[in-house]
Short mmCIF file of C-alpha atoms in Angstrom, two decimals:
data_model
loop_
_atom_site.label_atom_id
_atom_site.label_comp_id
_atom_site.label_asym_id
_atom_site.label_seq_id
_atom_site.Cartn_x
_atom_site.Cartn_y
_atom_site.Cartn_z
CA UNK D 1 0.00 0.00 0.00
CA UNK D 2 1.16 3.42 -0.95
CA UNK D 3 1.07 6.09 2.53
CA UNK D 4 0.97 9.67 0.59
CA UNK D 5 2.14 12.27 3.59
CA UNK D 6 0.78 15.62 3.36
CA UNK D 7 1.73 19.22 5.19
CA UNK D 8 -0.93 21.28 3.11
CA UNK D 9 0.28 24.45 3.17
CA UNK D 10 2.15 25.44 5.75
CA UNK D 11 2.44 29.33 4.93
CA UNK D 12 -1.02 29.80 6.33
CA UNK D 13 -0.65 31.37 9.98
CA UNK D 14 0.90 34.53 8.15
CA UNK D 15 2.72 35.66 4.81
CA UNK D 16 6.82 35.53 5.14
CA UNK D 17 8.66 36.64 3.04
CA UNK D 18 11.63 34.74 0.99
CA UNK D 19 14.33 36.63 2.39
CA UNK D 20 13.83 35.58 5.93
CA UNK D 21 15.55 32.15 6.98
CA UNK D 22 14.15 29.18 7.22
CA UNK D 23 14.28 25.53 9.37
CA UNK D 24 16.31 22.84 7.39
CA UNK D 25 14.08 21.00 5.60
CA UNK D 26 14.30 17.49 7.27
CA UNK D 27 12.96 19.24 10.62
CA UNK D 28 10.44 21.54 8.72
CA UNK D 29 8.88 18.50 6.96
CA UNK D 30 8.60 16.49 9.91
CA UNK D 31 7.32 19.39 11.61
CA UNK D 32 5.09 20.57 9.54
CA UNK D 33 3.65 16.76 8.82
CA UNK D 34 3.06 16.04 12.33
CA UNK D 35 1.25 19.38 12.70
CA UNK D 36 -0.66 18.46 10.00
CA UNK D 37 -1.79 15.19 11.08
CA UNK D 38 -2.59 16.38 14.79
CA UNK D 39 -4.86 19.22 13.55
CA UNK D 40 -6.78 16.40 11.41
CA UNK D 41 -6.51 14.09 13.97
CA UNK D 42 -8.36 16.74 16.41
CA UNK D 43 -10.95 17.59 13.69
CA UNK D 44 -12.16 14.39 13.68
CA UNK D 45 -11.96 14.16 17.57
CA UNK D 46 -15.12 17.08 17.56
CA UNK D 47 -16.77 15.98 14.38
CA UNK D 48 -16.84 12.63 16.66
CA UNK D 49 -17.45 13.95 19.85
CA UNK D 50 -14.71 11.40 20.85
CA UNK D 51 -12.71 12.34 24.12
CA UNK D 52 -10.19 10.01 22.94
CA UNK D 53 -6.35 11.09 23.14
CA UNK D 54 -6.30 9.74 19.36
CA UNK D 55 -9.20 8.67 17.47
CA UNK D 56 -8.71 5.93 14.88
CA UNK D 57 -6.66 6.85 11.45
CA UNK D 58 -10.13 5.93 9.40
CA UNK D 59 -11.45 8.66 10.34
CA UNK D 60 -9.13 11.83 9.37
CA UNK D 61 -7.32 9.66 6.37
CA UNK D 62 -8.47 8.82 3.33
CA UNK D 63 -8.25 5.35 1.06
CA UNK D 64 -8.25 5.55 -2.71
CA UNK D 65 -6.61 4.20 -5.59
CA UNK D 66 -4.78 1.75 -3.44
CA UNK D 67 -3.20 4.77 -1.98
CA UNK D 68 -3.78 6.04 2.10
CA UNK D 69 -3.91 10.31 2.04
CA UNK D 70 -2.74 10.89 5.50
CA UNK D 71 -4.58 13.48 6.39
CA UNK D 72 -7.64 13.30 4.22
CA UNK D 73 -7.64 16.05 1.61
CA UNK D 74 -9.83 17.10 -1.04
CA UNK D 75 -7.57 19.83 -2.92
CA UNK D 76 -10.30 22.27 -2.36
CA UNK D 77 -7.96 25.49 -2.04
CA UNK D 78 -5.37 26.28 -4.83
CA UNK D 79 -3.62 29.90 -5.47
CA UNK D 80 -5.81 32.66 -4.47
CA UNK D 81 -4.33 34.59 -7.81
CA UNK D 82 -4.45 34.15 -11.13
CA UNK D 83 -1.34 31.74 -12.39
CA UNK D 84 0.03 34.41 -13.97
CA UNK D 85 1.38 35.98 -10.62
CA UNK D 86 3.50 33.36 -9.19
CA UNK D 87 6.69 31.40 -10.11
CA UNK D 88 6.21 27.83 -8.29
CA UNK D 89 9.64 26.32 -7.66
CA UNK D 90 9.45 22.35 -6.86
CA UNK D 91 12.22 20.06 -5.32
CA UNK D 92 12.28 16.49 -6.11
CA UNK D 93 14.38 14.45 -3.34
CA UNK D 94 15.32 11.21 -4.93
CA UNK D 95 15.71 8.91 -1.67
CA UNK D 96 18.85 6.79 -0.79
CA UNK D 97 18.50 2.78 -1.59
CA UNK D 98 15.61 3.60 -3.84
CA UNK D 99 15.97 1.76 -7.18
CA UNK D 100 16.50 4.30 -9.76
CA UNK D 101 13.97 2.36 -12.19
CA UNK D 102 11.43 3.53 -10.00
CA UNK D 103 12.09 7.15 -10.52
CA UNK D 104 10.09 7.98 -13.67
CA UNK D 105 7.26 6.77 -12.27
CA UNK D 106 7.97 8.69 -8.90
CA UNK D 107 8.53 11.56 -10.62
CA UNK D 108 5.16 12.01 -12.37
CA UNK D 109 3.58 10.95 -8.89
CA UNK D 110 5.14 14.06 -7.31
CA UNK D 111 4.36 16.69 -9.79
CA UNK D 112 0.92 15.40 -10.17
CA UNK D 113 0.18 15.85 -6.13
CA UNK D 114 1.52 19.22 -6.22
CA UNK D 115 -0.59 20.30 -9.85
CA UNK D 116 -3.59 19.23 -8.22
CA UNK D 117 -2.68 21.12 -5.08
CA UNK D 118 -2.41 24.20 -6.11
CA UNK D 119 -4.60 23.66 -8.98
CA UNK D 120 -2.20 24.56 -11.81
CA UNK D 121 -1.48 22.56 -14.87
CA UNK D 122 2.50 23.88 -14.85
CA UNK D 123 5.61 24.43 -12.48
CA UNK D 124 8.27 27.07 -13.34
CA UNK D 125 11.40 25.15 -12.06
CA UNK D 126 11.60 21.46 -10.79
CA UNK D 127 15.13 20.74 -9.08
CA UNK D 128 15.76 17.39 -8.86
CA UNK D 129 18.20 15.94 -5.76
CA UNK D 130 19.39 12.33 -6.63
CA UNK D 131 20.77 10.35 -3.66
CA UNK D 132 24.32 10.17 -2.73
CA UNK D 133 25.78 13.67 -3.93
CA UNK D 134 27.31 15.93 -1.59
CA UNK D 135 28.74 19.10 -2.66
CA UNK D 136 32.15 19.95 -1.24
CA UNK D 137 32.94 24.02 -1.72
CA UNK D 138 36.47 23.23 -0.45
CA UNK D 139 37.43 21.45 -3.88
CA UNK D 140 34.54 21.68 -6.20
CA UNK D 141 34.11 17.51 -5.52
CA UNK D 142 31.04 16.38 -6.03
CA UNK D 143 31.53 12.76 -5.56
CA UNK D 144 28.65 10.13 -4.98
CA UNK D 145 29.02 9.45 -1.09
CA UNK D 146 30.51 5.78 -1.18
CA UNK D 147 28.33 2.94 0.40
CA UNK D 148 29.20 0.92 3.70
CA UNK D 149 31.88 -1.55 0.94
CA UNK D 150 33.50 1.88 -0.01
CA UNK D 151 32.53 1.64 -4.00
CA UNK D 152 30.24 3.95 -5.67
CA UNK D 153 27.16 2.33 -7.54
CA UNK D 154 28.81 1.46 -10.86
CA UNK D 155 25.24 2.59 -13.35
CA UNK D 156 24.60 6.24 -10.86
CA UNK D 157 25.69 7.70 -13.75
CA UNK D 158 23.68 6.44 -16.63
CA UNK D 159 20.48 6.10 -13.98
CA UNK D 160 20.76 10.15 -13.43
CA UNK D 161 20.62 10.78 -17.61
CA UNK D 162 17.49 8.24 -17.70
CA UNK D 163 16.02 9.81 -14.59
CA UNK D 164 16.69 13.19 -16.57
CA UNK D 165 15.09 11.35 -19.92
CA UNK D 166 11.95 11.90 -17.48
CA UNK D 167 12.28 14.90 -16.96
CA UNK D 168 12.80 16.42 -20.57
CA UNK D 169 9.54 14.77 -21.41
CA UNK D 170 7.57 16.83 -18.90
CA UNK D 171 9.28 19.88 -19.77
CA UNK D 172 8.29 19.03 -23.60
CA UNK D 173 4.62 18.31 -22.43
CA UNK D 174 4.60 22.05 -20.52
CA UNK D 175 4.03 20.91 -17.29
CA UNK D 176 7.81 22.47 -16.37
CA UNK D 177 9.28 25.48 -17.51
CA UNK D 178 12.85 24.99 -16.75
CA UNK D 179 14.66 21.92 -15.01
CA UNK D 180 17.52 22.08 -12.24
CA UNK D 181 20.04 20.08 -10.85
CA UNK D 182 20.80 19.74 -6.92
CA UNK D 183 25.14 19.39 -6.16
CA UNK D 184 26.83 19.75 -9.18
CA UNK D 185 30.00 20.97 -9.34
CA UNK D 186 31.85 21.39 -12.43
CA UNK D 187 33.19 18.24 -13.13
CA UNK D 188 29.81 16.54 -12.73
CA UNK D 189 28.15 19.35 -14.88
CA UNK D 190 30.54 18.99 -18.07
CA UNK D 191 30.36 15.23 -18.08
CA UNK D 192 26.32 15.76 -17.51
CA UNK D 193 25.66 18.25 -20.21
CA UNK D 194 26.75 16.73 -23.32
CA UNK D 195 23.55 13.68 -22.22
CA UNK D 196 21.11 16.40 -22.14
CA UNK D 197 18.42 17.92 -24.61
CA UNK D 198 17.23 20.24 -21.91
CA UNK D 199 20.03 21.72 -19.77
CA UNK D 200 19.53 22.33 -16.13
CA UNK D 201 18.94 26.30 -15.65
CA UNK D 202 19.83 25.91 -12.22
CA UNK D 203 22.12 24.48 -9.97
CA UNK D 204 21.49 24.28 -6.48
CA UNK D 205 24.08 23.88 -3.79
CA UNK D 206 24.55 23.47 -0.13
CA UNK D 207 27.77 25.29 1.25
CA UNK D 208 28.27 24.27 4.65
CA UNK D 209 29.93 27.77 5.00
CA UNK D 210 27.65 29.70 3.05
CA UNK D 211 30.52 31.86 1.99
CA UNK D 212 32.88 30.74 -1.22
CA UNK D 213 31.41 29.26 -4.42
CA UNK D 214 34.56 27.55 -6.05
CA UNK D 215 35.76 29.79 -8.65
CA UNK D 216 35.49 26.89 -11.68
CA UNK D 217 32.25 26.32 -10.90
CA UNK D 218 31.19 30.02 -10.87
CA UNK D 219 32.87 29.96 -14.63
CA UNK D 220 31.77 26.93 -15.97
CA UNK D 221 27.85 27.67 -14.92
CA UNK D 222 28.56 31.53 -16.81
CA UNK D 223 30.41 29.76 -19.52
CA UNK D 224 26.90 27.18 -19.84
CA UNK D 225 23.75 29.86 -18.57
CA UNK D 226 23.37 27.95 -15.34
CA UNK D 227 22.53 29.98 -12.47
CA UNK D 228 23.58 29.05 -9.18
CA UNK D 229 21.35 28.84 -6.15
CA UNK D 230 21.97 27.67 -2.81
CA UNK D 231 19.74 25.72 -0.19
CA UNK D 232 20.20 24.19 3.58
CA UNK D 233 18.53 20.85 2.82
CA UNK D 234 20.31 17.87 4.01
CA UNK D 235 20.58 14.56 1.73
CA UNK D 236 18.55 11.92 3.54
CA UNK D 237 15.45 14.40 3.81
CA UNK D 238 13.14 11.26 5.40
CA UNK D 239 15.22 8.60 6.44
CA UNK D 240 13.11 4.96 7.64
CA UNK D 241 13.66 5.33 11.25
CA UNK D 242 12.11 8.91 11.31
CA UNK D 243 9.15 7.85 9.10
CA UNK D 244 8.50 4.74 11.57
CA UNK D 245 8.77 7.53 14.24
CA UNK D 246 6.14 9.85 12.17
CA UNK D 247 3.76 7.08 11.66
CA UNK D 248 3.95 4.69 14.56
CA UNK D 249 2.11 4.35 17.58
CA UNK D 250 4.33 6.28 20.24
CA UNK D 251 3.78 9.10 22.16
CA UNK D 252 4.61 11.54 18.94
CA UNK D 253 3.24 8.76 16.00
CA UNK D 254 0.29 9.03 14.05
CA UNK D 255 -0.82 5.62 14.64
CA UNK D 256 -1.21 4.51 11.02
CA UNK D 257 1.21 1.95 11.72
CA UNK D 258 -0.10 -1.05 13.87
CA UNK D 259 1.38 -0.98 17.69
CA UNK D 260 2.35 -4.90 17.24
CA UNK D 261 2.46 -7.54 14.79
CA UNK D 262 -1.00 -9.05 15.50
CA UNK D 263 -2.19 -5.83 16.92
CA UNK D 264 -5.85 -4.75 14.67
CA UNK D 265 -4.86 -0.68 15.34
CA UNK D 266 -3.08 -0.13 12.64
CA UNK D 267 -1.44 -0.95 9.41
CA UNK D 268 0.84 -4.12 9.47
CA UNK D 269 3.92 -4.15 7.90
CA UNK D 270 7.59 -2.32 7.44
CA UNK D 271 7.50 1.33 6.21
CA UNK D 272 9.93 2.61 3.42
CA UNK D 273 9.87 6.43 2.11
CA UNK D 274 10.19 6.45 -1.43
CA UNK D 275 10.17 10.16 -2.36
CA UNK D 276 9.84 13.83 -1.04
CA UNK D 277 8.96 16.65 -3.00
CA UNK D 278 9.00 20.39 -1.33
CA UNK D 279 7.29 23.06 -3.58
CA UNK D 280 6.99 27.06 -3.05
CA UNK D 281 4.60 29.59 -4.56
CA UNK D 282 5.76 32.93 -4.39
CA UNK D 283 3.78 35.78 -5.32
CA UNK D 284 6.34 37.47 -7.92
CA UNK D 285 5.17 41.37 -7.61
CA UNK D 286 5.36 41.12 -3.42
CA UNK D 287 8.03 38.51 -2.88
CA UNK D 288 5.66 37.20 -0.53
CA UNK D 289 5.40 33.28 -0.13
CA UNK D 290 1.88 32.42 -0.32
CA UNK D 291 1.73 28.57 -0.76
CA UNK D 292 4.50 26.23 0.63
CA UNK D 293 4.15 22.44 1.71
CA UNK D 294 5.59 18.91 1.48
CA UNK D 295 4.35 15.48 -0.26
CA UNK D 296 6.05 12.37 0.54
CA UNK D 297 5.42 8.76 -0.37
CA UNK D 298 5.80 5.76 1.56
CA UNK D 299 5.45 2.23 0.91
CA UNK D 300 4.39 -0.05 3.34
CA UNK D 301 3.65 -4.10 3.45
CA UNK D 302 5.40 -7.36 4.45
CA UNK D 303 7.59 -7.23 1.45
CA UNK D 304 8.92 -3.68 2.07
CA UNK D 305 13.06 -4.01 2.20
CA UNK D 306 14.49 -2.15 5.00
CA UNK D 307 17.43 0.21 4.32
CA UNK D 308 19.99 1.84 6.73
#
């Protein structure tokens, strides 16, 4: 069974705007999920009139299309402007020890969920983070991080142009405007480029000392018409133990997943994220952030393979 984990929009106790700084993403998607899920959770307490501590996940999730919405949503709300006046900026997170083959498909999942949320039929920039990439400022590297055997996944490579294949076919549909890359130096980038159709606009980086952008890369993105952007996400944006966290029956879970294995209060079976996509709607004439949330997909069942 597919688990799809919603924030809604988590922009509406007040309008702030881009400049100010934000929580890393990990924490402000866990955050602003388990907010999420309480305030369904205690909507369904007084449609109820349960004095329950948590009423049962039937009633403030919804089943459909072999999928589980957690919370229950019905897309009712959308921009409150004409299309027109906003850029929407998406972030795909590509999770570790996902196969790659199941990318395309994840991909079209993600930018589905957030066209229907915000009740658009295009994005203006998706940025897509593939597993295992960490940008290093100090030397331009932008090695794969090597597994627990020390060697680097021998097709990452050729997986990341496929993956991309993907993505040049939405852009050629018109449901994206322009495509990004997440922590590319320059190395990565000239071996990347001659693959594509559709260059990546943007690159967007994560330096640890927000300071220096290595002076090759800075040429080499000039030299191709890249722009460079920079962000404060972290790699493993949803890792399994958090998600088990999120969703299990503790103190601070959800209680989608069942408290034991014979246990009828909940789902049975292991939990493994699949994907997280993060997408902003900024209101271009103001600056203003009107529309920011988080969709993530989990699968769940006996079958599920646990990662580290």
């Amino acid at each position: 069974m597919k688990l799809i984990l919603s924030s809604s929009n988590i922009m509406i106790s007040g309008e702030t705007i881009i400049r100010h700084p934000t929580e890393k993403s990990n924490v402000e998607l866990i955050n602003s999920l388990r907010t999420n899920f309480q305030a369904a959770q205690h909507a369904a307490e007084t449609t109820n009139n349960s004095s329950s501590n948590r009423p049962p996940y039937t009633t403030w999730t919804k089943q459909g299309d072999n999928a589980l919405y957690i919370p229950a949503t019905d897309f009712a709300n959308g921009l409150s402007e004409e299309r027109s006046q906003y850029d929407i900026t998406v972030k795909l997170f590509y999770l570790p020890g996902i196969p790659a083959s199941r990318r395309c498909a994840h991909t079209r999942e993600a930018i589905d969920l957030v066209l229907k949320e915000l009740h658009v039929d295009s994005i203006d920039l998706l940025i897509v983070s593939f597993p295992g990439i960490l940008f290093d400022a100090d030397d331009d590297s932008d090695e794969e991080v090597s597994s627990d055997n020390g060697s680097e996944e021998p097709d990452d490579f050729d997986s990341m142009i496929q993956t991309w294949r993907t993505l040049e076919g939405l852009q050629e549909q018109g449901m994206i405007s322009q495509l990004g890359v997440a922590e590319f130096g320059s190395e990565r980038l000239a071996r990347f480029l001659p693959h594509t159709k559709v260059k990546p606009s943007v690159d967007q980086i994560n330096l640890k000392d927000c300071c220096v952008v290595p002076k090759s890369l800075i040429l080499y993105a000039k030299q191709e018409h890249i722009q460079l952007l920079t962000h404060n996400d972290c790699m493993d944006i949803l890792p399994v133990g958090t998600t088990r966290d999120l969703l299990g029956p503790g103190e601070k879970g959800a209680g989608i997943l069942a408290s034991s294995p014979d246990a009828p209060d909940g789902i049975q079976g292991d939990v493994e994220p699949q994907w997280v996509v993060k997408y902003t709607a900024v209101v271009k004439d103001r600056g203003v952030v009107e529309n920011k949330g988080y969709f993530a997909l989990a699968d769940v069942g006996s079958c599920v393979k646990e990662r580290s």
